[in-house]
CSV table of C-alpha atoms and ligand atoms in Angstrom, one decimal:
chain,number,residue,atom,x,y,z
A,1,MET,CA,-18.3,-65.6,116.4
A,2,ASN,CA,-21.0,-68.0,117.5
A,3,HIS,CA,-22.1,-70.1,114.6
A,4,ASN,CA,-25.8,-70.2,113.9
A,5,ILE,CA,-27.6,-73.4,114.7
A,6,TYR,CA,-30.1,-74.2,111.9
A,7,MET,CA,-33.1,-76.3,113.0
A,8,ASP,CA,-35.6,-75.3,110.3
A,9,TYR,CA,-35.0,-78.1,107.7
A,10,ASN,CA,-38.7,-78.5,106.9
A,11,ALA,CA,-38.7,-74.9,105.7
A,12,THR,CA,-35.7,-75.5,103.5
A,13,ALA,CA,-32.4,-77.5,103.9
A,14,PRO,CA,-28.9,-76.1,103.3
A,15,VAL,CA,-27.7,-77.0,99.8
A,16,LEU,CA,-25.4,-80.1,99.9
A,17,ALA,CA,-21.9,-79.6,98.6
A,18,GLN,CA,-22.5,-82.3,95.9
A,19,ALA,CA,-25.6,-80.4,94.7
A,20,LYS,CA,-23.7,-77.1,94.5
A,21,ASP,CA,-21.0,-78.8,92.4
A,22,ALA,CA,-23.5,-80.3,90.1
A,23,VAL,CA,-25.2,-76.9,89.6
A,24,MET,CA,-21.9,-75.3,88.9
A,25,ARG,CA,-20.9,-78.0,86.4
A,26,ALA,CA,-24.3,-77.8,84.6
A,27,LEU,CA,-24.0,-74.0,84.3
A,28,ASP,CA,-21.1,-74.8,81.9
A,29,PHE,CA,-23.5,-76.8,79.6
A,30,ALA,CA,-24.1,-74.2,77.0
A,31,GLY,CA,-26.7,-76.1,75.0
A,32,ASN,CA,-30.5,-76.1,75.1
A,33,PRO,CA,-31.8,-79.6,75.8
A,34,SER,CA,-34.1,-79.3,72.9
A,35,SER,CA,-31.3,-78.5,70.4
A,36,VAL,CA,-30.3,-81.4,68.2
A,37,HIS,CA,-26.6,-80.5,68.0
A,38,ARG,CA,-24.0,-82.0,70.2
A,39,MET,CA,-24.1,-79.3,72.9
A,40,GLY,CA,-27.9,-79.7,73.1
A,41,ARG,CA,-27.6,-83.4,73.3
A,42,LEU,CA,-25.2,-83.1,76.2
A,43,ALA,CA,-27.7,-81.0,78.1
A,44,HIS,CA,-30.5,-83.3,77.1
A,45,ARG,CA,-28.5,-86.3,78.5
A,46,LEU,CA,-28.0,-84.5,81.8
A,47,VAL,CA,-31.7,-83.9,82.2
A,48,GLU,CA,-32.6,-87.5,81.2
A,49,ASP,CA,-30.0,-89.0,83.6
A,50,SER,CA,-31.5,-86.7,86.4
A,51,ARG,CA,-34.9,-88.3,85.9
A,52,GLU,CA,-33.3,-91.7,86.8
A,53,SER,CA,-32.0,-90.2,90.1
A,54,VAL,CA,-35.5,-88.8,90.9
A,55,ARG,CA,-37.1,-92.2,90.2
A,56,ALA,CA,-34.5,-93.9,92.5
A,57,LEU,CA,-35.2,-91.5,95.4
A,58,VAL,CA,-38.9,-92.6,95.4
A,59,ASN,CA,-38.3,-96.1,94.2
A,60,ALA,CA,-40.4,-95.6,91.0
A,61,ASN,CA,-40.0,-98.1,88.2
A,62,GLY,CA,-38.3,-97.0,85.0
A,63,GLU,CA,-41.7,-96.6,83.2
A,64,ALA,CA,-42.8,-93.8,85.6
A,65,ARG,CA,-42.9,-90.3,84.1
A,66,VAL,CA,-40.9,-87.6,85.8
A,67,VAL,CA,-41.9,-84.0,85.0
A,68,PHE,CA,-39.5,-81.3,86.2
A,69,THR,CA,-41.2,-78.3,87.7
A,70,SER,CA,-40.3,-75.1,89.7
A,71,GLY,CA,-40.9,-77.0,92.9
A,72,GLY,CA,-43.5,-78.7,95.1
A,73,THR,CA,-46.3,-76.1,94.6
A,74,GLU,CA,-46.1,-76.4,90.8
A,75,ALA,CA,-45.9,-80.2,90.9
A,76,ASN,CA,-49.1,-80.3,93.0
A,77,ALA,CA,-50.8,-77.9,90.7
A,78,ILE,CA,-49.9,-79.7,87.4
A,79,CYS,CA,-51.3,-82.9,88.9
A,80,LEU,CA,-54.4,-81.6,90.6
A,81,LEU,CA,-55.4,-79.3,87.8
A,82,GLY,CA,-54.1,-81.3,84.9
A,83,CYS,CA,-55.4,-84.8,85.8
A,84,GLY,CA,-58.8,-84.2,84.2
A,85,ARG,CA,-60.8,-84.8,87.3
A,86,ASN,CA,-63.2,-82.0,88.5
A,87,ARG,CA,-63.2,-82.8,92.2
A,88,VAL,CA,-60.2,-82.5,94.5
A,89,VAL,CA,-60.6,-84.3,97.9
A,90,ALA,CA,-57.7,-83.6,100.2
A,91,SER,CA,-56.9,-84.1,103.8
A,92,SER,CA,-57.5,-81.1,106.1
A,93,VAL,CA,-53.8,-81.0,107.1
A,94,GLU,CA,-52.5,-80.6,103.5
A,95,HIS,CA,-50.0,-77.8,102.6
A,96,PRO,CA,-51.7,-74.7,101.2
A,97,ALA,CA,-50.2,-75.7,97.8
A,98,VAL,CA,-52.9,-78.4,97.8
A,99,ARG,CA,-55.7,-76.9,99.9
A,100,ASN,CA,-55.6,-73.7,97.9
A,101,VAL,CA,-55.0,-75.3,94.4
A,102,LYS,CA,-58.5,-74.3,93.4
A,103,GLU,CA,-61.8,-73.3,94.8
A,104,ASN,CA,-63.9,-75.9,96.6
A,105,VAL,CA,-61.3,-78.4,97.5
A,106,GLU,CA,-63.2,-80.9,99.7
A,107,LEU,CA,-61.4,-81.7,103.0
A,108,ILE,CA,-61.2,-85.1,104.7
A,109,SER,CA,-61.2,-84.8,108.5
A,110,VAL,CA,-58.3,-86.1,110.6
A,111,ASP,CA,-58.0,-87.5,114.1
A,112,LYS,CA,-56.1,-85.8,117.0
A,113,ASN,CA,-52.8,-87.0,115.6
A,114,GLY,CA,-53.6,-85.6,112.2
A,115,ILE,CA,-54.3,-89.0,110.6
A,116,VAL,CA,-56.9,-89.1,107.8
A,117,ASP,CA,-60.3,-90.5,108.8
A,118,ALA,CA,-60.7,-93.4,106.3
A,119,SER,CA,-64.5,-93.6,106.9
A,120,HIS,CA,-64.9,-89.9,106.1
A,121,LEU,CA,-62.9,-90.4,102.9
A,122,GLU,CA,-65.1,-93.4,102.0
A,123,LYS,CA,-68.2,-91.2,102.5
A,124,LEU,CA,-66.8,-88.4,100.4
A,125,LEU,CA,-66.0,-90.9,97.6
A,126,SER,CA,-69.4,-92.6,97.8
A,127,LYS,CA,-70.5,-90.3,95.0
A,128,ASN,CA,-68.6,-89.1,91.9
A,129,GLY,CA,-65.4,-91.2,92.7
A,130,GLU,CA,-64.7,-91.4,89.0
A,131,ASP,CA,-64.6,-87.6,88.7
A,132,THR,CA,-62.3,-87.2,91.8
A,133,ILE,CA,-58.6,-87.0,92.6
A,134,VAL,CA,-57.7,-87.7,96.3
A,135,SER,CA,-54.6,-85.9,97.5
A,136,VAL,CA,-53.0,-86.9,100.8
A,137,MET,CA,-49.4,-86.0,101.9
A,138,LEU,CA,-46.9,-88.6,102.9
A,139,ALA,CA,-45.6,-86.5,105.9
A,140,ASN,CA,-46.9,-83.3,107.3
A,141,ASN,CA,-44.6,-80.2,107.1
A,142,GLU,CA,-45.6,-78.9,110.6
A,143,THR,CA,-46.0,-82.1,112.7
A,144,GLY,CA,-44.0,-84.6,110.7
A,145,VAL,CA,-46.9,-87.0,111.1
A,146,ILE,CA,-46.9,-89.8,108.4
A,147,GLN,CA,-50.1,-90.8,106.7
A,148,PRO,CA,-51.1,-94.4,105.8
A,149,VAL,CA,-51.0,-93.5,102.2
A,150,ARG,CA,-51.0,-97.0,100.9
A,151,GLU,CA,-54.3,-97.7,102.5
A,152,ILE,CA,-55.6,-94.3,101.3
A,153,ALA,CA,-54.6,-95.0,97.7
A,154,LYS,CA,-56.5,-98.3,98.0
A,155,ILE,CA,-59.7,-96.6,99.1
A,156,ALA,CA,-59.3,-94.0,96.4
A,157,HIS,CA,-58.9,-96.6,93.7
A,158,LYS,CA,-61.8,-98.7,95.0
A,159,HIS,CA,-64.1,-95.8,94.2
A,160,GLY,CA,-62.5,-95.1,90.8
A,161,ALA,CA,-60.7,-92.0,92.0
A,162,LEU,CA,-57.1,-91.1,91.2
A,163,PHE,CA,-54.5,-90.7,94.0
A,164,HIS,CA,-51.9,-88.0,94.4
A,165,CYS,CA,-49.3,-88.0,97.2
A,166,ASP,CA,-47.5,-84.9,98.2
A,167,ALA,CA,-44.1,-86.4,99.3
A,168,VAL,CA,-42.3,-83.0,99.5
A,169,GLN,CA,-41.5,-83.3,103.2
A,170,ALA,CA,-40.8,-87.1,103.2
A,171,ALA,CA,-38.4,-87.2,100.2
A,172,GLY,CA,-34.8,-87.6,101.4
A,173,LYS,CA,-36.0,-88.1,105.1
A,174,ILE,CA,-37.6,-91.5,105.0
A,175,GLU,CA,-37.7,-94.4,102.5
A,176,ILE,CA,-40.4,-93.9,99.9
A,177,ASP,CA,-41.8,-96.6,97.6
A,178,PHE,CA,-43.9,-95.0,94.8
A,179,ASP,CA,-44.7,-98.4,93.3
A,180,ASP,CA,-45.7,-100.0,96.6
A,181,ILE,CA,-47.9,-97.0,97.7
A,182,ASP,CA,-49.6,-97.4,94.3
A,183,ALA,CA,-49.9,-93.6,93.9
A,184,ASP,CA,-50.9,-92.3,90.5
A,185,TYR,CA,-48.8,-89.2,91.1
A,186,MET,CA,-46.3,-88.0,93.6
A,187,SER,CA,-44.7,-84.5,94.2
A,188,ILE,CA,-41.2,-83.7,95.5
A,189,SER,CA,-39.2,-80.6,95.9
A,190,ALA,CA,-35.4,-80.3,95.7
A,191,HIS,CA,-34.8,-77.7,98.4
A,192,LYS,CA,-36.2,-79.9,101.1
A,193,PHE,CA,-33.5,-82.5,100.7
A,194,GLY,CA,-30.4,-80.4,100.0
A,195,GLY,CA,-31.0,-79.4,96.4
A,196,PRO,CA,-31.4,-75.9,95.1
A,197,LYS,CA,-34.6,-73.9,95.6
A,198,GLY,CA,-37.0,-73.5,92.7
A,199,VAL,CA,-36.9,-77.0,91.2
A,200,GLY,CA,-39.0,-80.1,91.9
A,201,ALA,CA,-40.7,-82.9,90.1
A,202,LEU,CA,-44.0,-84.6,89.6
A,203,ILE,CA,-43.7,-88.4,89.2
A,204,ALA,CA,-46.6,-90.1,87.5
A,205,LYS,CA,-47.6,-93.6,86.5
A,206,PRO,CA,-47.3,-94.0,82.7
A,207,ALA,CA,-51.0,-94.2,82.1
A,208,ALA,CA,-52.1,-91.6,84.6
A,209,PRO,CA,-54.0,-88.8,82.8
A,210,LEU,CA,-52.1,-85.5,82.7
A,211,SER,CA,-52.2,-82.4,80.7
A,212,ALA,CA,-50.0,-79.3,80.8
A,213,LEU,CA,-50.8,-76.0,82.5
A,214,VAL,CA,-48.1,-74.2,80.5
A,215,ARG,CA,-47.9,-75.5,77.0
A,216,GLY,CA,-45.3,-73.4,75.2
A,217,GLY,CA,-42.7,-75.4,73.2
A,218,GLY,CA,-43.8,-78.8,74.3
A,219,GLN,CA,-40.9,-79.6,76.7
A,220,GLU,CA,-41.2,-82.3,79.3
A,221,ASN,CA,-43.1,-84.5,76.8
A,222,GLY,CA,-45.6,-81.7,76.3
A,223,LEU,CA,-46.4,-81.5,80.1
A,224,ARG,CA,-44.5,-78.3,80.9
A,225,GLY,CA,-43.5,-75.8,78.3
A,226,GLY,CA,-40.3,-73.7,78.8
A,227,THR,CA,-36.6,-74.4,78.5
A,228,GLU,CA,-35.6,-76.8,81.4
A,229,ASN,CA,-33.8,-75.4,84.4
A,230,VAL,CA,-30.8,-77.6,83.6
A,231,PRO,CA,-28.6,-76.5,86.6
A,232,GLY,CA,-31.4,-76.8,89.0
A,233,ILE,CA,-32.3,-80.2,87.7
A,234,ALA,CA,-28.7,-81.4,87.9
A,235,GLY,CA,-28.5,-80.1,91.5
A,236,MET,CA,-31.7,-81.8,92.4
A,237,ALA,CA,-30.5,-85.1,91.0
A,238,ALA,CA,-27.2,-84.9,92.9
A,239,ALA,CA,-29.1,-84.1,96.2
A,240,ALA,CA,-31.4,-87.0,95.5
A,241,GLU,CA,-28.5,-89.4,95.1
A,242,VAL,CA,-26.7,-88.2,98.2
A,243,SER,CA,-29.9,-88.3,100.3
A,244,LEU,CA,-30.7,-91.8,99.2
A,245,ALA,CA,-27.2,-93.1,99.9
A,246,LYS,CA,-27.3,-91.6,103.4
A,247,LEU,CA,-30.9,-92.2,104.2
A,248,ALA,CA,-30.7,-95.1,106.7
A,249,VAL,CA,-27.7,-93.5,108.6
A,250,GLU,CA,-29.3,-90.0,108.7
A,251,GLU,CA,-32.7,-91.4,109.8
A,252,LYS,CA,-31.2,-93.2,112.7
A,253,LYS,CA,-29.1,-90.2,113.8
A,254,LEU,CA,-31.9,-87.7,113.5
A,255,LEU,CA,-34.3,-90.0,115.4
A,256,SER,CA,-31.9,-90.3,118.3
A,257,LEU,CA,-31.3,-86.5,118.4
A,258,ARG,CA,-35.0,-85.7,118.2
A,259,ASP,CA,-35.9,-88.3,120.8
A,260,ASP,CA,-33.3,-86.9,123.1
A,261,LEU,CA,-34.5,-83.3,122.6
A,262,GLU,CA,-38.1,-84.4,123.5
A,263,LYS,CA,-36.9,-86.4,126.5
A,264,GLN,CA,-34.9,-83.4,127.8
A,265,ILE,CA,-37.8,-81.0,127.4
A,266,SER,CA,-40.2,-83.4,129.2
A,267,LYS,CA,-37.8,-83.4,132.1
A,268,ILE,CA,-38.0,-79.6,132.3
A,269,ASP,CA,-41.8,-79.6,131.9
A,270,ASN,CA,-43.5,-82.9,132.5
A,271,GLN,CA,-46.8,-81.4,131.1
A,272,VAL,CA,-45.3,-80.5,127.8
A,273,GLN,CA,-47.4,-81.3,124.7
A,274,ILE,CA,-45.6,-82.7,121.7
A,275,ILE,CA,-48.1,-82.5,118.8
A,276,GLY,CA,-48.6,-85.8,117.0
A,277,ALA,CA,-46.3,-87.7,119.3
A,278,ASP,CA,-48.6,-90.8,119.4
A,279,ALA,CA,-48.4,-91.2,115.6
A,280,LYS,CA,-45.6,-92.3,113.3
A,281,ARG,CA,-43.6,-89.2,112.5
A,282,LEU,CA,-40.6,-88.1,110.4
A,283,PRO,CA,-37.4,-88.7,112.4
A,284,ASN,CA,-36.4,-85.0,112.3
A,285,THR,CA,-39.5,-83.1,113.3
A,286,SER,CA,-40.9,-82.0,116.7
A,287,PHE,CA,-43.8,-79.7,117.2
A,288,ILE,CA,-43.7,-78.5,120.8
A,289,VAL,CA,-46.2,-76.4,122.7
A,290,MET,CA,-44.5,-74.2,125.3
A,291,ALA,CA,-47.7,-73.4,127.2
A,292,GLY,CA,-48.3,-69.7,127.9
A,293,VAL,CA,-45.5,-68.5,125.6
A,294,PRO,CA,-46.5,-67.2,122.1
A,295,ALA,CA,-44.5,-68.9,119.3
A,296,GLU,CA,-43.4,-65.5,118.0
A,297,THR,CA,-41.7,-64.8,121.4
A,298,GLN,CA,-40.0,-68.2,121.2
A,299,VAL,CA,-38.8,-67.8,117.6
A,300,ALA,CA,-37.4,-64.3,118.4
A,301,GLY,CA,-35.7,-65.6,121.6
A,302,PHE,CA,-34.1,-68.5,119.8
A,303,ASP,CA,-33.0,-66.3,117.0
A,304,LEU,CA,-31.3,-63.9,119.4
A,305,ALA,CA,-29.5,-67.0,120.8
A,306,GLY,CA,-28.4,-68.0,117.3
A,307,ILE,CA,-30.9,-70.8,116.7
A,308,SER,CA,-33.2,-70.8,113.7
A,309,VAL,CA,-36.5,-72.5,114.4
A,310,SER,CA,-40.0,-71.7,113.2
A,311,ALA,CA,-43.6,-71.2,114.3
A,312,GLY,CA,-45.3,-73.8,112.2
A,313,SER,CA,-44.9,-73.6,108.4
A,314,ALA,CA,-42.7,-70.9,107.0
A,315,CYS,CA,-45.5,-69.8,104.7
A,316,ALA,CA,-47.9,-69.2,107.7
A,317,SER,CA,-45.4,-67.6,110.0
A,318,GLY,CA,-45.5,-63.9,110.4
A,319,LYS,CA,-49.2,-64.1,110.8
A,320,ILE,CA,-50.6,-64.6,114.3
A,321,LYS,CA,-53.2,-67.1,113.2
A,322,GLN,CA,-54.1,-70.6,114.2
A,323,SER,CA,-52.5,-73.1,111.8
A,324,PRO,CA,-55.2,-74.9,109.9
A,325,VAL,CA,-53.3,-78.1,110.5
A,326,LEU,CA,-53.5,-77.7,114.3
A,327,ALA,CA,-57.1,-76.5,114.0
A,328,ALA,CA,-58.0,-79.7,112.0
A,329,MET,CA,-56.3,-81.8,114.8
A,330,GLY,CA,-58.5,-80.2,117.4
A,331,ILE,CA,-55.6,-78.3,119.1
A,332,SER,CA,-56.9,-75.2,120.9
A,333,GLU,CA,-56.1,-71.8,119.4
A,334,ILE,CA,-54.2,-70.9,122.6
A,335,ASP,CA,-52.0,-74.1,122.5
A,336,GLY,CA,-51.6,-73.7,118.7
A,337,SER,CA,-50.3,-70.1,119.1
A,338,CYS,CA,-47.6,-71.5,121.5
A,339,ALA,CA,-46.4,-74.3,119.2
A,340,LEU,CA,-42.8,-74.2,117.9
A,341,ARG,CA,-41.6,-76.4,115.1
A,342,VAL,CA,-38.1,-77.8,115.4
A,343,SER,CA,-36.9,-79.7,112.3
A,344,LEU,CA,-33.4,-81.2,112.3
A,345,GLY,CA,-31.1,-82.1,109.5
A,346,GLN,CA,-27.8,-83.5,108.6
A,347,GLU,CA,-25.7,-80.6,110.1
A,348,ASN,CA,-27.2,-81.0,113.6
A,349,ASN,CA,-25.4,-82.8,116.4
A,350,GLN,CA,-25.8,-83.5,120.1
A,351,GLU,CA,-24.2,-80.2,121.1
A,352,ASP,CA,-26.9,-78.3,119.1
A,353,ILE,CA,-29.6,-80.2,121.0
A,354,ASN,CA,-28.0,-79.4,124.4
A,355,LYS,CA,-27.8,-75.7,123.4
A,356,PHE,CA,-31.4,-75.8,122.3
A,357,ILE,CA,-32.5,-77.2,125.6
A,358,VAL,CA,-30.6,-74.5,127.6
A,359,VAL,CA,-32.2,-71.7,125.5
A,360,TRP,CA,-35.7,-73.4,125.6
A,361,ASP,CA,-35.5,-73.4,129.4
A,362,GLU,CA,-34.3,-69.8,129.6
A,363,ILE,CA,-37.1,-68.5,127.3
A,364,ARG,CA,-39.7,-70.4,129.2
A,365,THR,CA,-38.5,-69.3,132.6
A,366,ARG,CA,-38.3,-65.6,131.5
A,367,ALA,CA,-41.7,-65.7,129.9
A,368,LEU,CA,-43.4,-67.4,132.8
A,369,LYS,CA,-41.8,-64.9,135.2
A,370,ALA,CA,-43.1,-62.1,133.0
A,371,ASN,CA,-46.6,-63.7,132.9
A,372,GLU,CA,-46.6,-64.0,136.7
A,373,ALA,CA,-45.5,-60.3,137.1
A,374,ASN,CA,-48.3,-59.2,134.7
A,375,ALA,CA,-50.9,-61.3,136.6
A,376,LYS,CA,-49.8,-59.7,139.9
A,377,LYS,CA,-50.1,-56.2,138.4
A,378,GLY,CA,-53.5,-57.1,137.1
A,379,ASN,CA,-54.6,-58.3,140.5
A,380,ALA,CA,-53.3,-55.1,142.1
A,381,ALA,CA,-55.1,-52.8,139.7
B,1,PLP,N1,-45.9,-79.5,100.0
B,1,PLP,C1,-45.4,-79.5,101.3
B,1,PLP,C2,-45.9,-80.6,102.2
B,1,PLP,C3,-44.5,-78.6,101.7
B,1,PLP,O1,-44.0,-78.6,102.9
B,1,PLP,C4,-44.1,-77.6,100.8
B,1,PLP,C5,-43.2,-76.5,101.2
B,1,PLP,O2,-43.1,-76.2,102.4
B,1,PLP,C6,-44.7,-77.6,99.5
B,1,PLP,C7,-45.6,-78.5,99.1
B,1,PLP,C8,-44.3,-76.5,98.5
B,1,PLP,O3,-43.1,-76.8,97.9
B,1,PLP,P1,-42.2,-75.6,97.2
B,1,PLP,O4,-41.7,-74.7,98.2
B,1,PLP,O5,-41.1,-76.4,96.5
B,1,PLP,O6,-43.1,-75.0,96.2
């Protein structure tokens, strides 16, 4: 049987063997981390050690707080709704988990590569900076474009605003330096870097204001009530450790595969549009416009050929609608509807890229022929 080629790592990554093992081992920890007896203390130790692995992944100092959550969405929500600031100012290419965190999120415009317009941010912060939290992602889930978050944090702080960085797509793919970025808060999610789904973390500076959305029994230092997801947390920590150890090697490998993919596609179609290609991007992501061929047709064609790719973000696919990310970048609706996201990961190799290219060419040739035939029929009618 043909094996499936998975190229949708930005939607979610396959669980790493080490993370699976860590989950299985943690399932045997019978105690509740809040219990004072020995079994409770063992579970508590596992959770506390896992905080260290999360800090290491984003290079946060030992003082930084780590709040375990159910994923990136909840980490973003705890921060943006629990920081005590009434105004949320976010880039117009943020994930819906930020853009829709509450009513009236104010959006910062971006340039054609999706990079935040610093002067627009300055303007938005010229009033009520001290009642504002600015939220800008480290890397975009659809395009992979990397934001200059260190500079954005500086602007936010100059105006008395807090700064949150959604690093969900960047974690485990590129080096992150929480301390150097000078973010007050940062969100990550385990399933994007080989951990289990349904677990994530908010990292916060020790003095950054934060209050719980769910109070309950006061777990996570009063910031998130509810018994901790001990197996999920252990799996996340193991995935963080493996990703960090392999980061440099994986980054180089993925960059070379992605660049080859784009080069081969440009040879087939020298007009091809690769969205965000002029900006710094994640090494694994390519957002490619196959002009005249709806993304849904492409996704279905690749699926039939045993290749999993996606039409923009997983949350938005299924709806034939312009991605707000592409709209904010000034990409036309027609081009946006033909954009396919390829996101590579550690199981991909050169053979996968070659197969992808063959299928891409087949889908394009087939669709263009069909378009031509339809046009002829239209003319004849
Ligand atoms: N932020 C970004 C940039 C994402 O790409 C995603 C998921 O796609 C999220 C947040 C939400 O994370 P989760 O699925 O863990 O809730």
